[in-house]
PDB file of C-alpha atoms in Angstrom:
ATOM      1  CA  UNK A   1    -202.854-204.086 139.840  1.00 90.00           C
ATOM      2  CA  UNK A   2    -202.984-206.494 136.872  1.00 95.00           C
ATOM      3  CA  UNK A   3    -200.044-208.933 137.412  1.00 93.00           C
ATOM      4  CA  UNK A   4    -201.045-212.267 137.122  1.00 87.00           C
ATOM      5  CA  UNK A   5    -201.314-212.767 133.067  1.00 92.00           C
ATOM      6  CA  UNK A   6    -204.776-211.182 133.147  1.00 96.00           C
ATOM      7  CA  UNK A   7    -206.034-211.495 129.461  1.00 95.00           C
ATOM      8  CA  UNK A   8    -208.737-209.054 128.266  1.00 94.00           C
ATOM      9  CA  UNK A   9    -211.115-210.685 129.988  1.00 96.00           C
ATOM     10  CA  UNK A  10    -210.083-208.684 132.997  1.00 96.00           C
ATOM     11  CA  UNK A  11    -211.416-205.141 133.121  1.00 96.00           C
ATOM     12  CA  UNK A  12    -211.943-202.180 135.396  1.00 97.00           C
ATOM     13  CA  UNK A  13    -214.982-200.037 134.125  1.00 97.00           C
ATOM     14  CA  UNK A  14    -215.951-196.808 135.899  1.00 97.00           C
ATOM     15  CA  UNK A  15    -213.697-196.470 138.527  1.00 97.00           C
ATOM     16  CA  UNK A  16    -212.214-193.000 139.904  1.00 96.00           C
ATOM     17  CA  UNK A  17    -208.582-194.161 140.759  1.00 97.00           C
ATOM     18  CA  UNK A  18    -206.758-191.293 143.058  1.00 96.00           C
ATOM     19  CA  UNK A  19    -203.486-191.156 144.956  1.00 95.00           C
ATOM     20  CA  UNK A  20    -201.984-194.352 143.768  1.00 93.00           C
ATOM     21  CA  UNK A  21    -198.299-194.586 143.028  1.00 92.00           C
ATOM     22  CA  UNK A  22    -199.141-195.561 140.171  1.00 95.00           C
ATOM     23  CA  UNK A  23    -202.611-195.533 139.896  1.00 96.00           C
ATOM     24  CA  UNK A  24    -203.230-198.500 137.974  1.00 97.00           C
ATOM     25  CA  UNK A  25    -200.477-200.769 137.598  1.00 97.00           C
ATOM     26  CA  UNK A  26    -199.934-203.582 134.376  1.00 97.00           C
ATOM     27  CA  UNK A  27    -197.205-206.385 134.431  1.00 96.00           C
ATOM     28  CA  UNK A  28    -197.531-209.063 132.043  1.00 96.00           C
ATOM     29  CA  UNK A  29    -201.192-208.467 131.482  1.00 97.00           C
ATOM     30  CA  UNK A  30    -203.613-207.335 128.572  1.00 97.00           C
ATOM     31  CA  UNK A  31    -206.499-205.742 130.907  1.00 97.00           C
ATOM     32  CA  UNK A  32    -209.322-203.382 129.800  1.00 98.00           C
ATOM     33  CA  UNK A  33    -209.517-199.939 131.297  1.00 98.00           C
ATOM     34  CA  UNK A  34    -213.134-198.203 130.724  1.00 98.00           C
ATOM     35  CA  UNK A  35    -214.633-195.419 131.307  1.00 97.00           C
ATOM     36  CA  UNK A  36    -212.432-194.413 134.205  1.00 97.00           C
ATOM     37  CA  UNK A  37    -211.066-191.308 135.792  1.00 96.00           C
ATOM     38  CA  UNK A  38    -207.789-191.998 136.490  1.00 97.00           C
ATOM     39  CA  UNK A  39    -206.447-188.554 138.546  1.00 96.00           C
ATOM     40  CA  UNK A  40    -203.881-186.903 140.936  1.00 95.00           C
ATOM     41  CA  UNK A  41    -201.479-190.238 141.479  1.00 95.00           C
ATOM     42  CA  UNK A  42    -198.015-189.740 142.496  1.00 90.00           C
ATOM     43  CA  UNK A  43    -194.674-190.081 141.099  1.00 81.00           C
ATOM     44  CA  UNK A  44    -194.690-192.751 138.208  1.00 89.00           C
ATOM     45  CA  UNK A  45    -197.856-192.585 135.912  1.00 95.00           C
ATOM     46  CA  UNK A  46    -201.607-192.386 136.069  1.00 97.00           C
ATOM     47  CA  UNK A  47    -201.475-195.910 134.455  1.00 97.00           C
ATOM     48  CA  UNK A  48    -197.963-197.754 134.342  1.00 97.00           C
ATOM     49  CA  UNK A  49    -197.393-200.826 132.338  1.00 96.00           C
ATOM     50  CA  UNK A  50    -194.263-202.940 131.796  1.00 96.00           C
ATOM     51  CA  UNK A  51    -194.613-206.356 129.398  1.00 96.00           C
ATOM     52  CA  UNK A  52    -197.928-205.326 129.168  1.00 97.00           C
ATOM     53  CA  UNK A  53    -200.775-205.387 126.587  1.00 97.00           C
ATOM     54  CA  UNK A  54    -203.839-202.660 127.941  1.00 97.00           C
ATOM     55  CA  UNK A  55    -206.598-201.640 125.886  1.00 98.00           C
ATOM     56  CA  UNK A  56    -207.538-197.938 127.736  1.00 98.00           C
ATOM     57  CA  UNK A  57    -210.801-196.636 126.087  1.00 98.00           C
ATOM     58  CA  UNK A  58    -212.834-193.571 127.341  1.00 97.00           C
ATOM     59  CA  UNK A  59    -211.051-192.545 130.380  1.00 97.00           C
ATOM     60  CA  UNK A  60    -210.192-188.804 132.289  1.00 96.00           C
ATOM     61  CA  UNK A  61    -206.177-189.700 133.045  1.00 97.00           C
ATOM     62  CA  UNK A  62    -205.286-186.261 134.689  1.00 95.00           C
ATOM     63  CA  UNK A  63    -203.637-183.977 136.874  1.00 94.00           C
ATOM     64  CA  UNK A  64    -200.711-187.275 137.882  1.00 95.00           C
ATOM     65  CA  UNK A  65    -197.561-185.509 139.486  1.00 94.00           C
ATOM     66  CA  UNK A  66    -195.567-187.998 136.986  1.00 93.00           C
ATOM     67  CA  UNK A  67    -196.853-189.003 133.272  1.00 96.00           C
ATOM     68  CA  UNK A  68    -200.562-189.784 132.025  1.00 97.00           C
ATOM     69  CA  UNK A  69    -199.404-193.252 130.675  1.00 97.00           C
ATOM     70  CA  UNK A  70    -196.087-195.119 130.302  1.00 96.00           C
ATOM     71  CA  UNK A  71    -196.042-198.204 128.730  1.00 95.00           C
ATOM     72  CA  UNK A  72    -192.248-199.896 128.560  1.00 94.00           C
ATOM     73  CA  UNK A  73    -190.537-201.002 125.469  1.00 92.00           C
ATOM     74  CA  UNK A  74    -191.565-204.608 125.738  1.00 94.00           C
ATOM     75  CA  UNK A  75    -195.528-203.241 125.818  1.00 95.00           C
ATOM     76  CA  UNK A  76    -198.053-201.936 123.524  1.00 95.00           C
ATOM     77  CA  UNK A  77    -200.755-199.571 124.527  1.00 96.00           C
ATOM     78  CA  UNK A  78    -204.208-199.193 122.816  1.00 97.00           C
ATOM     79  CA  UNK A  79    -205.850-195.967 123.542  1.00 98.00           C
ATOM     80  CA  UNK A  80    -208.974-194.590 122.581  1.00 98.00           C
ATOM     81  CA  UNK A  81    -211.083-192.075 123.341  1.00 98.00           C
ATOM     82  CA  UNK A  82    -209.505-190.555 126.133  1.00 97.00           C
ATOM     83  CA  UNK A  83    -208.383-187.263 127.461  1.00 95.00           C
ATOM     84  CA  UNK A  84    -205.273-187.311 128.718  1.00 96.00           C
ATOM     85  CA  UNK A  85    -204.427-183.716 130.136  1.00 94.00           C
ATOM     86  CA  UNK A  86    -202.763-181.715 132.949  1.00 92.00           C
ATOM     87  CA  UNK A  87    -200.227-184.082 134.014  1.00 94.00           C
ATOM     88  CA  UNK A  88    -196.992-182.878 135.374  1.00 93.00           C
ATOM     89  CA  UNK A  89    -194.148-185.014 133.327  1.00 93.00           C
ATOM     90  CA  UNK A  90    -196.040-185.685 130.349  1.00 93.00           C
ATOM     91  CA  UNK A  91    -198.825-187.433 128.651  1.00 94.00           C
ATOM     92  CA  UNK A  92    -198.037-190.972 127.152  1.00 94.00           C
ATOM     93  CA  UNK A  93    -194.760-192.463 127.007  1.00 94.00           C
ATOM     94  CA  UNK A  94    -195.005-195.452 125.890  1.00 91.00           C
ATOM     95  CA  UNK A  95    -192.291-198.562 123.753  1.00 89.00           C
ATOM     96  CA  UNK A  96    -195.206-199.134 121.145  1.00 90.00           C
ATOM     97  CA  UNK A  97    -198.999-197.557 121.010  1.00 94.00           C
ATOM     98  CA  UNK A  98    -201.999-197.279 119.024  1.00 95.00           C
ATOM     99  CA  UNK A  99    -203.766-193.799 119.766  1.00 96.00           C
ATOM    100  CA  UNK A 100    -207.126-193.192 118.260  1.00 97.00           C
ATOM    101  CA  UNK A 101    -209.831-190.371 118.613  1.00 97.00           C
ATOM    102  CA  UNK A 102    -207.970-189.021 122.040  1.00 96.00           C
ATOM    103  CA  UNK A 103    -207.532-185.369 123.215  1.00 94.00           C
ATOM    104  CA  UNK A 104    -204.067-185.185 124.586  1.00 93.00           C
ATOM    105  CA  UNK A 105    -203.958-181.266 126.222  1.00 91.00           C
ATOM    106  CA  UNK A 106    -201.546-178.953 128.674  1.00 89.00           C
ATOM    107  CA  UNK A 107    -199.676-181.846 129.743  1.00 91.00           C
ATOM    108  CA  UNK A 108    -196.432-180.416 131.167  1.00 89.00           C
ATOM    109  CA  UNK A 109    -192.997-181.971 129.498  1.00 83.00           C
ATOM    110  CA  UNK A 110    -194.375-183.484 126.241  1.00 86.00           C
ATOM    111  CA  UNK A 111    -198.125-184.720 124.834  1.00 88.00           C
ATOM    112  CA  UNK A 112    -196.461-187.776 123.563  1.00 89.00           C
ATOM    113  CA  UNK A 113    -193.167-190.134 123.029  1.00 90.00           C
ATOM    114  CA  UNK A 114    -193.576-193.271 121.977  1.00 87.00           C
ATOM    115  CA  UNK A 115    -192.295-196.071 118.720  1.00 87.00           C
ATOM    116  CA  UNK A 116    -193.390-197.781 116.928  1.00 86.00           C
ATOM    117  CA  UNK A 117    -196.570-195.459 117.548  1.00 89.00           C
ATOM    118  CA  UNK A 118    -199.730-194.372 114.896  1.00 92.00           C
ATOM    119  CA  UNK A 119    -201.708-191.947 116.139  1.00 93.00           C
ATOM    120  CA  UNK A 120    -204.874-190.929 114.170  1.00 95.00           C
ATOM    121  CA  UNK A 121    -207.916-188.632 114.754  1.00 96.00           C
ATOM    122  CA  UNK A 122    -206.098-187.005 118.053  1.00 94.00           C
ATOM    123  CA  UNK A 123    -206.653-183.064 119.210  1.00 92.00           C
ATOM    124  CA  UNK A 124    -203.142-182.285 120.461  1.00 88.00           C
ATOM    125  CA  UNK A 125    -203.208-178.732 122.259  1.00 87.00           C
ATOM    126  CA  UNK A 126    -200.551-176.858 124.544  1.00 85.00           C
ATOM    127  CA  UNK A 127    -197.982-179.459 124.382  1.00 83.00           C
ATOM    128  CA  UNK A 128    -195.452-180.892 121.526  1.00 76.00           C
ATOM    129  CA  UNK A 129    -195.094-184.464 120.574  1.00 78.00           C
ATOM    130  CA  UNK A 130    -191.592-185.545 121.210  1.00 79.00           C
ATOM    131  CA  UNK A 131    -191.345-188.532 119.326  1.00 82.00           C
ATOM    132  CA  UNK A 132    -194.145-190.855 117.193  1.00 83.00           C
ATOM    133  CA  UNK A 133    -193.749-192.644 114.079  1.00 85.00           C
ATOM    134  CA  UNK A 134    -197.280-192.163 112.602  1.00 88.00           C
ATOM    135  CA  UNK A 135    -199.439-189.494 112.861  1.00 89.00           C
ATOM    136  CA  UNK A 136    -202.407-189.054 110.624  1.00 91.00           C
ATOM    137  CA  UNK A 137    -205.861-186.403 110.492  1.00 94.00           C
ATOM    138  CA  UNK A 138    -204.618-185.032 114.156  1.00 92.00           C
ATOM    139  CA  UNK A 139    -205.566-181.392 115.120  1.00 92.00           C
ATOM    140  CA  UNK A 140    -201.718-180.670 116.165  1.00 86.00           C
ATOM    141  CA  UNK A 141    -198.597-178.481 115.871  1.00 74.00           C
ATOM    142  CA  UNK A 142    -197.010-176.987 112.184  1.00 66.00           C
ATOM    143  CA  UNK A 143    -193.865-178.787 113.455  1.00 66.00           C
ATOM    144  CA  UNK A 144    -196.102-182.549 112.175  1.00 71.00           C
ATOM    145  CA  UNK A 145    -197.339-181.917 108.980  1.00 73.00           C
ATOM    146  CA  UNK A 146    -198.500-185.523 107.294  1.00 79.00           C
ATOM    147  CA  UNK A 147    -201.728-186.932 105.946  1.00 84.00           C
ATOM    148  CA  UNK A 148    -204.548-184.953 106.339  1.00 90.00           C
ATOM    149  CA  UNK A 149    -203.613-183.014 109.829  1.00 90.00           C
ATOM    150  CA  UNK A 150    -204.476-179.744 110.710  1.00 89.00           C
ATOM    151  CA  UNK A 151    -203.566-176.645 112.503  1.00 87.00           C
ATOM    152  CA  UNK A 152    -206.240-174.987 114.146  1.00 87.00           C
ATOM    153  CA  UNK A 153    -207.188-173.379 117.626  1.00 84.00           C
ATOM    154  CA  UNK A 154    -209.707-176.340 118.815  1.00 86.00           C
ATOM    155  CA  UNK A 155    -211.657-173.711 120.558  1.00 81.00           C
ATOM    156  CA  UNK A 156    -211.274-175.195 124.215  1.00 78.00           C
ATOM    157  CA  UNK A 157    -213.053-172.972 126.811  1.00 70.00           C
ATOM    158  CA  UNK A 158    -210.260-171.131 128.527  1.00 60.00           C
ATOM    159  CA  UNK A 159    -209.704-172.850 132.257  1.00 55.00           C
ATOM    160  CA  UNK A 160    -211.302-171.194 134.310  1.00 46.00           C
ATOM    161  CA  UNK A 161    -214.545-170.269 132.730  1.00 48.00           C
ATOM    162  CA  UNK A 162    -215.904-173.816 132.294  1.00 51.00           C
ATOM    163  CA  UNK A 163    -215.630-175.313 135.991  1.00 54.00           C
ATOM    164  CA  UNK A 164    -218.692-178.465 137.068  1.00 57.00           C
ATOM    165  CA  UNK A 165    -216.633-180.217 139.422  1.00 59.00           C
ATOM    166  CA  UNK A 166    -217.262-177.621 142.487  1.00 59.00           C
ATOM    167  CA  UNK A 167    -213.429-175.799 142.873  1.00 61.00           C
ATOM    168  CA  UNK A 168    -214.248-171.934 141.100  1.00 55.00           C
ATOM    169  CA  UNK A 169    -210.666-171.085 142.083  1.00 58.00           C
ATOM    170  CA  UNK A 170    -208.435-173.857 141.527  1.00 56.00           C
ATOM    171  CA  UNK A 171    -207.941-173.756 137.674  1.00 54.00           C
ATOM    172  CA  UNK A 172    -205.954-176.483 137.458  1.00 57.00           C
ATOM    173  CA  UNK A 173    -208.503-179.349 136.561  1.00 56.00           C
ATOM    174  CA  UNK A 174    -210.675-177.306 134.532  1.00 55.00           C
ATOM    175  CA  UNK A 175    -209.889-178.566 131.008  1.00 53.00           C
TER     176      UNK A 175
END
């Protein structure tokens, strides 16, 4: 929990964070969140923030029974580098966002709601964005055509056949 007015000197760098409700938790903060795997929390989000400022670069946020992120309308969210997949109510919802260089796949519900949003450089597979103001050279769906994005099969290995974390029949965190 960051809820003290933590300012970006305050960060949490290679951490697995499991079965939190949420897992990591923002209120009137700006944090850093590195290089973490942020997986299977309950109920709200993998990382919830409300008047909060996170910068969340290079992290696994997965397989949460409620969204990847969500970031109220009084926060903005900077996100790079992450993968964001597998989670059962959505990937990011967040009031405002910066998403940069992030692979946002299968999430159940929607890949992404959030404004005022730009979202650049971003592989968006098996899920739809529901709402974003901005989106530029993404790998995503015919129904956001805009500056230089694509359509095209980003060649994931199926689930199933690519598996190094020990569970050959539970295909659910095989991304």
């Amino acid at each position: 929990t960051f809820a003290n007015g933590e300012d970006s000197n305050a960060e949490i760098c290679g951490f697995t964070i499991t079965h939190g409700n949420p897992g990591i938790y923002c209120s009137s903060s700006a944090p850093k969140i590195t290089n973490c795997n942020i997986t299977g929390n309950l109920l709200t989000a993998g990382i919830q923030c409300i008047m909060a400022f996170p910068t969340i670069k290079g992290c696994l946020i997965s397989n949460n029974k409620g969204l990847g992120i969500y970031s109220d309308y009084d926060s903005f969210t900077d996100v790079s580098h992450c993968i964001i997949a597998g989670n059962t109510q959505g990937g990011l919802y967040c009031g405002g966002s910066a998403i940069t260089n992030c692979s946002i796949i299968a999430n159940r519900g929607f890949a992404v709601n959030t404004s005022p949003s730009t979202i650049t450089n971003c592989i968006f597979w098996e899920n739809s964005i529901s709402y974003a103001d901005i989106v530029t050279y993404c790998d995503i769906p015919d129904e956001y055509p805009a500056l230089g994005n694509i359509v095209a099969d980003p060649c994931f290995v199926m689930s199933g056949f690519w598996n190094d974390n020990g569970t050959p029949t539970y295909f659910a965190d095989d991304f």
